[in-house]
PDB file of C-alpha atoms in Angstrom:
ATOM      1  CA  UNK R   7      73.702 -90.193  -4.011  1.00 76.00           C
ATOM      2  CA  UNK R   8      75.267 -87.317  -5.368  1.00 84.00           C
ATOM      3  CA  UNK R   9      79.009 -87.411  -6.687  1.00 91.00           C
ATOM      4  CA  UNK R  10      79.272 -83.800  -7.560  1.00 93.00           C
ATOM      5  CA  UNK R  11      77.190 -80.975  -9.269  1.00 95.00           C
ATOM      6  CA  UNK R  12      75.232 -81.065 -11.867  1.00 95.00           C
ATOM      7  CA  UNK R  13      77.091 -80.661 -15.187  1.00 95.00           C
ATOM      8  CA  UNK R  14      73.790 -79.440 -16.760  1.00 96.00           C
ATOM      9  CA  UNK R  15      73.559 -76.543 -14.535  1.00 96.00           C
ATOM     10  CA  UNK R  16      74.541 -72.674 -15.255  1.00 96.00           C
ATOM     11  CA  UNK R  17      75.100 -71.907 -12.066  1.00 96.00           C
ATOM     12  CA  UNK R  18      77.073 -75.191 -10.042  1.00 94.00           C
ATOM     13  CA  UNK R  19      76.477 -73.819  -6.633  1.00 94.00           C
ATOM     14  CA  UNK R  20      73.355 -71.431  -6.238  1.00 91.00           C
ATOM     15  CA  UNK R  21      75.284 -69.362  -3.559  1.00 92.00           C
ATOM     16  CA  UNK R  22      77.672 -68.068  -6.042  1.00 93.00           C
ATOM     17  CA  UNK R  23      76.614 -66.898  -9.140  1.00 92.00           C
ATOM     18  CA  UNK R  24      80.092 -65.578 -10.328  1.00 96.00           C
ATOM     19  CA  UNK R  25      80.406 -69.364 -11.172  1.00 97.00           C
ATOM     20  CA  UNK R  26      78.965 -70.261 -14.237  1.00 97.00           C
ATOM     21  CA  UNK R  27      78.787 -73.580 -16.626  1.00 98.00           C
ATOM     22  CA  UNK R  28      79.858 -71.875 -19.753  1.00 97.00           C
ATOM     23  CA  UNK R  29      78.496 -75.301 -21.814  1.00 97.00           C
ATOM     24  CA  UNK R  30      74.881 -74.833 -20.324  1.00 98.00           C
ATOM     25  CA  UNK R  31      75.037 -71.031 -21.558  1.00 97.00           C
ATOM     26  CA  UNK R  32      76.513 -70.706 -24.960  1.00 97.00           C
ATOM     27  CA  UNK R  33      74.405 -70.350 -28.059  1.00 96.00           C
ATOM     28  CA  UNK R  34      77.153 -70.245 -30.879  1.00 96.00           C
ATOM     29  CA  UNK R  35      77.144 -73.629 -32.845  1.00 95.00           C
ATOM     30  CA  UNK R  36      80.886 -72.812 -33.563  1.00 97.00           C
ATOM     31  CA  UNK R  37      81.950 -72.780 -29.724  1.00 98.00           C
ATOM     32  CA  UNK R  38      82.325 -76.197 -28.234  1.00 98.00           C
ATOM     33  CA  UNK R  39      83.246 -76.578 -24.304  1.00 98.00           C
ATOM     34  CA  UNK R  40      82.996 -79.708 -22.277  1.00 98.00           C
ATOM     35  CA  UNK R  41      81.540 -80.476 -18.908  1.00 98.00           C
ATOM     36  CA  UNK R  42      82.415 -78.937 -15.595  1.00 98.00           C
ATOM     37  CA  UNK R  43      84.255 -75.818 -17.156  1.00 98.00           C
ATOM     38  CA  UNK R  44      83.471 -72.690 -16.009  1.00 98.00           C
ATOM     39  CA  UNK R  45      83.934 -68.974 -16.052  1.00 98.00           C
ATOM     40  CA  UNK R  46      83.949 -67.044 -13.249  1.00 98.00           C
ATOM     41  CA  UNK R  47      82.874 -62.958 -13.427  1.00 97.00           C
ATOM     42  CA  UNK R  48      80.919 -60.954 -11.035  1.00 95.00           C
ATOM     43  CA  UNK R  49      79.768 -58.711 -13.671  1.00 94.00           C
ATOM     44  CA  UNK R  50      78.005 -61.637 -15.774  1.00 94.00           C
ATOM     45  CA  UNK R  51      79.821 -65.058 -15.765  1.00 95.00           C
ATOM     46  CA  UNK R  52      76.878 -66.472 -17.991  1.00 96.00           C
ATOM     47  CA  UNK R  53      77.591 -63.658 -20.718  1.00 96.00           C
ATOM     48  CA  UNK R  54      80.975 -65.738 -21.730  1.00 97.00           C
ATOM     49  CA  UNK R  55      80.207 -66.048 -25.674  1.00 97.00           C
ATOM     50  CA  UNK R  56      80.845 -61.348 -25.135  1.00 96.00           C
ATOM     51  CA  UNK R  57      84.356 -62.754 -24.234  1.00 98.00           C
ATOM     52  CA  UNK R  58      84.813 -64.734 -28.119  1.00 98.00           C
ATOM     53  CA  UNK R  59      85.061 -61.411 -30.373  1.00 96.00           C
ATOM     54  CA  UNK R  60      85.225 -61.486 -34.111  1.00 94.00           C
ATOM     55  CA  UNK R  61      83.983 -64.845 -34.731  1.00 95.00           C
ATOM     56  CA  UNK R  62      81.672 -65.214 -37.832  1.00 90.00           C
ATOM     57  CA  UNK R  63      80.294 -68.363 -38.902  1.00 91.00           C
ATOM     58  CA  UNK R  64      81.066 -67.789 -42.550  1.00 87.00           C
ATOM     59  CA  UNK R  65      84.782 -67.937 -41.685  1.00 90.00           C
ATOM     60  CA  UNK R  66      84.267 -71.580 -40.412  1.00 91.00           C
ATOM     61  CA  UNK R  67      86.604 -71.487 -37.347  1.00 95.00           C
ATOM     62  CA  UNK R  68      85.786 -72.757 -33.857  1.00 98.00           C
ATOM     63  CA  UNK R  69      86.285 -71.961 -30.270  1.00 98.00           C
ATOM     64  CA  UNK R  70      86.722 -75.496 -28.333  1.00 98.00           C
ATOM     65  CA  UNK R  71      87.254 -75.734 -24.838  1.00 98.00           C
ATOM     66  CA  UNK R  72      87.709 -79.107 -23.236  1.00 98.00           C
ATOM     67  CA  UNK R  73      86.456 -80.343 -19.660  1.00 98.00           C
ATOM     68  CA  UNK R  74      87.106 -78.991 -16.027  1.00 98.00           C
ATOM     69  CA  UNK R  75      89.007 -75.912 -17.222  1.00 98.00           C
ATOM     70  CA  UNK R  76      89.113 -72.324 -14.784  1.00 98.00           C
ATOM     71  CA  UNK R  77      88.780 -69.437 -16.723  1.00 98.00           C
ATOM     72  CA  UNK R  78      88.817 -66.331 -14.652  1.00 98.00           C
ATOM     73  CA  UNK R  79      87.338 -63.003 -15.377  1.00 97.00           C
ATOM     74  CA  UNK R  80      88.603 -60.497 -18.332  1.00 97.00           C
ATOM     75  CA  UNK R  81      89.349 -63.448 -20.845  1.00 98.00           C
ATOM     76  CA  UNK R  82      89.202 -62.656 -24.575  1.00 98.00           C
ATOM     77  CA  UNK R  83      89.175 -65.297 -27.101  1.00 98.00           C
ATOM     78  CA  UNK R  84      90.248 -63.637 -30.676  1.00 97.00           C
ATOM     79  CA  UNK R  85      89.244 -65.456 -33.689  1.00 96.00           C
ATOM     80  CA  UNK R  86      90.492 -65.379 -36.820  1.00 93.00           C
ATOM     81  CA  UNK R  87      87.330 -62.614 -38.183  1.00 88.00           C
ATOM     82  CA  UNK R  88      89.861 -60.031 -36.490  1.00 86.00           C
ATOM     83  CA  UNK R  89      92.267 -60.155 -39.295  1.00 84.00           C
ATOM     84  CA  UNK R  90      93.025 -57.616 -41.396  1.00 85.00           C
ATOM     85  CA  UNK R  91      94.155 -58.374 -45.164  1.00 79.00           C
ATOM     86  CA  UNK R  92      98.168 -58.327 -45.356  1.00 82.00           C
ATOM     87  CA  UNK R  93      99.135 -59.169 -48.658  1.00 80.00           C
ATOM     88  CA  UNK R  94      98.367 -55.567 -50.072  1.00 80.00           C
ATOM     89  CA  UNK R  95      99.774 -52.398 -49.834  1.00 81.00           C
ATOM     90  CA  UNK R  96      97.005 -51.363 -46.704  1.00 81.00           C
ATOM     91  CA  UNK R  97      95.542 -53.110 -43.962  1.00 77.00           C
ATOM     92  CA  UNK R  98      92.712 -50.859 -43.665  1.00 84.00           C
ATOM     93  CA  UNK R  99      89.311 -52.811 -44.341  1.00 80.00           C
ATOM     94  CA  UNK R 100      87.904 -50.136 -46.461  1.00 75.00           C
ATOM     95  CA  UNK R 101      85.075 -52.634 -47.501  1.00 76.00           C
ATOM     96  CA  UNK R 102      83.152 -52.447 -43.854  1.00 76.00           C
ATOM     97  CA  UNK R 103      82.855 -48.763 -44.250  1.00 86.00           C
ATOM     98  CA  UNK R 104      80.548 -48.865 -47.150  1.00 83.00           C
ATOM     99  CA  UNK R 105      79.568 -46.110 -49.183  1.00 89.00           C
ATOM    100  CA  UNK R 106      81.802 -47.584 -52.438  1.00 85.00           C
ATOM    101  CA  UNK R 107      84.727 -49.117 -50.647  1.00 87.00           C
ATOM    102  CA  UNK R 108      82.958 -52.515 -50.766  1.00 83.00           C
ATOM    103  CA  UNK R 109      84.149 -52.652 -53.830  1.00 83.00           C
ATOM    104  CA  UNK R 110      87.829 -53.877 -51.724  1.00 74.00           C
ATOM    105  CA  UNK R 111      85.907 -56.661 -50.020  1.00 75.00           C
ATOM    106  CA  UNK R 112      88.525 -59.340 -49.915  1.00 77.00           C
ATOM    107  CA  UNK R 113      88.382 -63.075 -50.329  1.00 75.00           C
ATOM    108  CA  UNK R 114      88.689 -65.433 -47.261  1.00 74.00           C
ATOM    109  CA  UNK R 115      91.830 -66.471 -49.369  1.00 77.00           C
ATOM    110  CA  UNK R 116      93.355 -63.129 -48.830  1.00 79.00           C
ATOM    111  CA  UNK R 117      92.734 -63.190 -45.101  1.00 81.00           C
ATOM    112  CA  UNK R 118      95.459 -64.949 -42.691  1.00 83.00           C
ATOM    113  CA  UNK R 119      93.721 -67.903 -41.177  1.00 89.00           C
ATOM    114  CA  UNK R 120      95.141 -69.852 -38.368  1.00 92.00           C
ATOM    115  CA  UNK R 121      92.504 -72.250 -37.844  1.00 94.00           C
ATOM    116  CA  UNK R 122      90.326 -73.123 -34.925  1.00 97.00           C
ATOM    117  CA  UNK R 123      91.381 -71.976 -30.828  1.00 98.00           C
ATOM    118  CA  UNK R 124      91.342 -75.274 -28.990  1.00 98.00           C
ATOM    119  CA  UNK R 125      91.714 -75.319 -25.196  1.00 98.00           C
ATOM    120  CA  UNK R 126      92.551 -78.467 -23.676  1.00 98.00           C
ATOM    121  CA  UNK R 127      91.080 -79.999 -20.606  1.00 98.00           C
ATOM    122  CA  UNK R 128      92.263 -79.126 -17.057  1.00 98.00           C
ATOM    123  CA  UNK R 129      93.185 -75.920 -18.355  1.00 98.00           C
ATOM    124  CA  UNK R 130      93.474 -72.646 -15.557  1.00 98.00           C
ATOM    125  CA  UNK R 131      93.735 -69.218 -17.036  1.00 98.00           C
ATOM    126  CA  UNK R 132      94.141 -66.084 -14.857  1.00 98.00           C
ATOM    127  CA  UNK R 133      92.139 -63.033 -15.336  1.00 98.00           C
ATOM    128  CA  UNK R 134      93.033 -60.562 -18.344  1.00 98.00           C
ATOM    129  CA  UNK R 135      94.221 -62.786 -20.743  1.00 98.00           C
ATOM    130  CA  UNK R 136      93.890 -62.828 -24.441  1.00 98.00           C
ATOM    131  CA  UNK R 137      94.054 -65.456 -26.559  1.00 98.00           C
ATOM    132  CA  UNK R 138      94.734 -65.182 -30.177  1.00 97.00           C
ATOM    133  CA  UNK R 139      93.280 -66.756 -32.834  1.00 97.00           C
ATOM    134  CA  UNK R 140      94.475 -70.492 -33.652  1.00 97.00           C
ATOM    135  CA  UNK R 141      96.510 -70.991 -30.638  1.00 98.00           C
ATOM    136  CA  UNK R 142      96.239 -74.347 -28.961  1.00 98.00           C
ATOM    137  CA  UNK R 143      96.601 -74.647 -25.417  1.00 98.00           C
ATOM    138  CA  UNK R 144      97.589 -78.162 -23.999  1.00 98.00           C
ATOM    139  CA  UNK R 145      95.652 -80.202 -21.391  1.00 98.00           C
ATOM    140  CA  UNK R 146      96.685 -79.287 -17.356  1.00 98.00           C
ATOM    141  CA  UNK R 147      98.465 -76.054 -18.621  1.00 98.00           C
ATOM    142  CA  UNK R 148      98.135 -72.868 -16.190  1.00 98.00           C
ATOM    143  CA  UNK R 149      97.742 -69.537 -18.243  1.00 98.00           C
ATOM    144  CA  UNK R 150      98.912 -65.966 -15.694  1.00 98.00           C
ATOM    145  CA  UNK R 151      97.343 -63.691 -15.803  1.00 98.00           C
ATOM    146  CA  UNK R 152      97.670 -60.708 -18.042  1.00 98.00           C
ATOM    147  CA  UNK R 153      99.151 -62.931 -20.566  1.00 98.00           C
ATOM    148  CA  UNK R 154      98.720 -62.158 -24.439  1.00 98.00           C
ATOM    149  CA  UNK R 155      99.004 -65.954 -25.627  1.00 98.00           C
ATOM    150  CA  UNK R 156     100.038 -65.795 -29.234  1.00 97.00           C
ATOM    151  CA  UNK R 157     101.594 -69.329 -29.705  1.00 97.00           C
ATOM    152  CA  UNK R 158     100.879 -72.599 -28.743  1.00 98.00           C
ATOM    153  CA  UNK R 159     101.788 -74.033 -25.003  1.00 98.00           C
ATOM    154  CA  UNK R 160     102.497 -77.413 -24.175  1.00 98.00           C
ATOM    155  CA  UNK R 161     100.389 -79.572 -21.892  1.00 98.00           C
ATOM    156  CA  UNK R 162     101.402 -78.888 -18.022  1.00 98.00           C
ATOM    157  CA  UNK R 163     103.451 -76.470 -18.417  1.00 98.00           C
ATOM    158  CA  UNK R 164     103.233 -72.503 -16.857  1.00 98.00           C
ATOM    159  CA  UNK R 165     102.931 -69.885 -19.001  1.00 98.00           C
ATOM    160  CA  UNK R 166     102.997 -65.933 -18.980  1.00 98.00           C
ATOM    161  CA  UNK R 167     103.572 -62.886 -20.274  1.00 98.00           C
ATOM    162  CA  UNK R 168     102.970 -61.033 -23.412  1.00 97.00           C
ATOM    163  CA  UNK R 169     103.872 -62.214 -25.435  1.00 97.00           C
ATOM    164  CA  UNK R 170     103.056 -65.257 -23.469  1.00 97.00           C
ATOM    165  CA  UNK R 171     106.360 -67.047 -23.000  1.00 98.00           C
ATOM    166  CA  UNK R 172     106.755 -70.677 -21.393  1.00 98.00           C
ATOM    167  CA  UNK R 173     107.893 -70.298 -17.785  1.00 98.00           C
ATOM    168  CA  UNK R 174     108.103 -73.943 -16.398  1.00 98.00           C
ATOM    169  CA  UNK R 175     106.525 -77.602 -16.600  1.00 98.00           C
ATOM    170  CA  UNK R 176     104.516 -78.396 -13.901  1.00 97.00           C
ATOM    171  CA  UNK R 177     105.779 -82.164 -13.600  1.00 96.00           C
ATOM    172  CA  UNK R 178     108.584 -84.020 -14.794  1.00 96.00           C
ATOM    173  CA  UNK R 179     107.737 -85.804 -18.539  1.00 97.00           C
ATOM    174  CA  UNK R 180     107.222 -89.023 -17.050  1.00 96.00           C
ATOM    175  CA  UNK R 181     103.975 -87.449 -14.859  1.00 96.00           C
ATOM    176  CA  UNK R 182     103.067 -85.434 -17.504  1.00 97.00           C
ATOM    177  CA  UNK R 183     103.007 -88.486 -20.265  1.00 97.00           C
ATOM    178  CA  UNK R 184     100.846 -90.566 -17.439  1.00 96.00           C
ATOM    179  CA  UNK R 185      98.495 -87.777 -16.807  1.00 97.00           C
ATOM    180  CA  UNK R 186      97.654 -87.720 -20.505  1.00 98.00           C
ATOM    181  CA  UNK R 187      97.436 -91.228 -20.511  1.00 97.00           C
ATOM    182  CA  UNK R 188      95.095 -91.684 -17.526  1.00 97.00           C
ATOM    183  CA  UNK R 189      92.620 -88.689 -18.961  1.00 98.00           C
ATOM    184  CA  UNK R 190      91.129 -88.688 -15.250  1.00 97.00           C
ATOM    185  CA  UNK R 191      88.754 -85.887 -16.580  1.00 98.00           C
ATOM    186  CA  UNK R 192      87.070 -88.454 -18.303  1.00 98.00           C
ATOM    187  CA  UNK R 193      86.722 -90.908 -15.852  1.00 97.00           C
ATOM    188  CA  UNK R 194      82.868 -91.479 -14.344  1.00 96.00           C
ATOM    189  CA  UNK R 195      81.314 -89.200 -11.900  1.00 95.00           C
ATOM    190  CA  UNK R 196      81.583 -91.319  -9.239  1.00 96.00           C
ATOM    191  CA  UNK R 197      85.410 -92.198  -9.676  1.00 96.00           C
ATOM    192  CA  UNK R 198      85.986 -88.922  -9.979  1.00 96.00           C
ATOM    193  CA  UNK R 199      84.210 -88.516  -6.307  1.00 96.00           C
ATOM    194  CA  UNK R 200      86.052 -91.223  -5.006  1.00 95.00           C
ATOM    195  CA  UNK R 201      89.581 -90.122  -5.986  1.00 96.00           C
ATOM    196  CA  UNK R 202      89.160 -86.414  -5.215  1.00 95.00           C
ATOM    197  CA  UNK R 203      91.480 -86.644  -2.310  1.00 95.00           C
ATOM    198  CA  UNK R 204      94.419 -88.082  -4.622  1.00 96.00           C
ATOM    199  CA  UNK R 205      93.699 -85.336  -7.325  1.00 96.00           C
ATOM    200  CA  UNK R 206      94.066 -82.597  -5.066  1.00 95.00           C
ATOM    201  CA  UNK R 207      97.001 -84.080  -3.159  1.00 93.00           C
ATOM    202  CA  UNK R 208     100.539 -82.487  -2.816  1.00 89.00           C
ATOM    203  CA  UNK R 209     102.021 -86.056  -3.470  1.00 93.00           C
ATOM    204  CA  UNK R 210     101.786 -86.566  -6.977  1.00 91.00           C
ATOM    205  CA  UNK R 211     102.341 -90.640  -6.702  1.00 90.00           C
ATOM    206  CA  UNK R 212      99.437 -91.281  -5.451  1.00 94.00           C
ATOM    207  CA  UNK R 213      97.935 -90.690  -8.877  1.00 94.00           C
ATOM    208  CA  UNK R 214      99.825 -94.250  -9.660  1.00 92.00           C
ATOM    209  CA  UNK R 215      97.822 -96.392  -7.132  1.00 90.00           C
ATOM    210  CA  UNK R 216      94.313 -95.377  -8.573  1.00 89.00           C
ATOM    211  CA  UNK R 217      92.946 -98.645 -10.100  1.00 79.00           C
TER     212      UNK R 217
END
């Protein structure tokens, strides 16, 4: 018997191929994104990794997304290869233009790094956002869209804006601490199937009675 689509699968349901499996797609060693998350884009949900700009190997950060995330269309992920050096007296990168200037390459050591983009699991984020390069986005949280998220947001909690500002929690601590405990997005397909009602239900206490 089936208890849900295939996590190995681009595309989860034929009929819509907006809908894409961003795990079964990406080629990058330095993005990491867990099962069931997807991106959805009419113009090419399976080209995701065109959404993670300025991210270089040789810099050695990493785009991690965690399990059953929504990403909508129009995300950008900024990584840290956008920076400009800002401890000298220009910020122009007069080294990429060749023709002498290399001679200004800098060091990594010169370059602000803020260390990998980690997105946790459960995660919606509307369309047009950008995401800048370190921030760390906490399990459940809800991303508007439009946002510009330039600091780190908390697990359930609403966020929008840009900058990206938080606007609410979603539950009260002592849900939000039992959520994290429970991890139901890494509970087995088939409990997963069997509990589907309770996670989608508008009474949030029924989360308590799942054995």
């Amino acid at each position: 018997m089936n208890y849900g689509p295939n996590p190995n699968a681009i595309y989860p349901n034929e009929a819509i191929k907006s809908i894409c499996y961003i795990k079964n797609v990406v080629t990058r060693s330095n993005i990491m994104i867990g099962d069931y998350t997807y991106y959805d884009d009419i113009n090419g949900a399976e080209k995701f990794e065109d959404h993670v700009t300025h991210h270089y190997e040789f810099i050695g950060d990493k785009l991690i997304i965690g399990k059953f995330c929504a990403i909508a269309k129009g995300i950008e992920f900024i990584m840290n290869g956008a920076n400009h050096r800002m401890c000298s007296v220009t910020t122009y990168p007069f080294n990429i233009m060749g023709n002498g200037w290399e001679k200004s390459t800098p060091t990594l050591a010169d370059l602000p790094f803020k260390g990998d983009t980690v997105i946790g699991n459960d995660v919606w984020i509307g369309q047009n956002v950008t995401v800048m390069p370190g921030v760390h986005i906490g399990d459940g949280a809800i991303i508007a869209a439009n946002s510009v998220v330039v600091k780190d947001v908390p697990p359930y909690h609403i966020a929008g804006g840009n900058p990206c500002k938080i606007m609410k929690k979603r539950f009260d601590d002592e849900l939000i601490d039992y959520l994290l405990t429970i991890k139901w997005w890494d509970w087995s397909d088939r409990k997963i199937f069997d509990n589907l009602e309770t996670l989608c239900s508008g009474d949030l206490g029924k989360i308590k009675d799942i054995k």
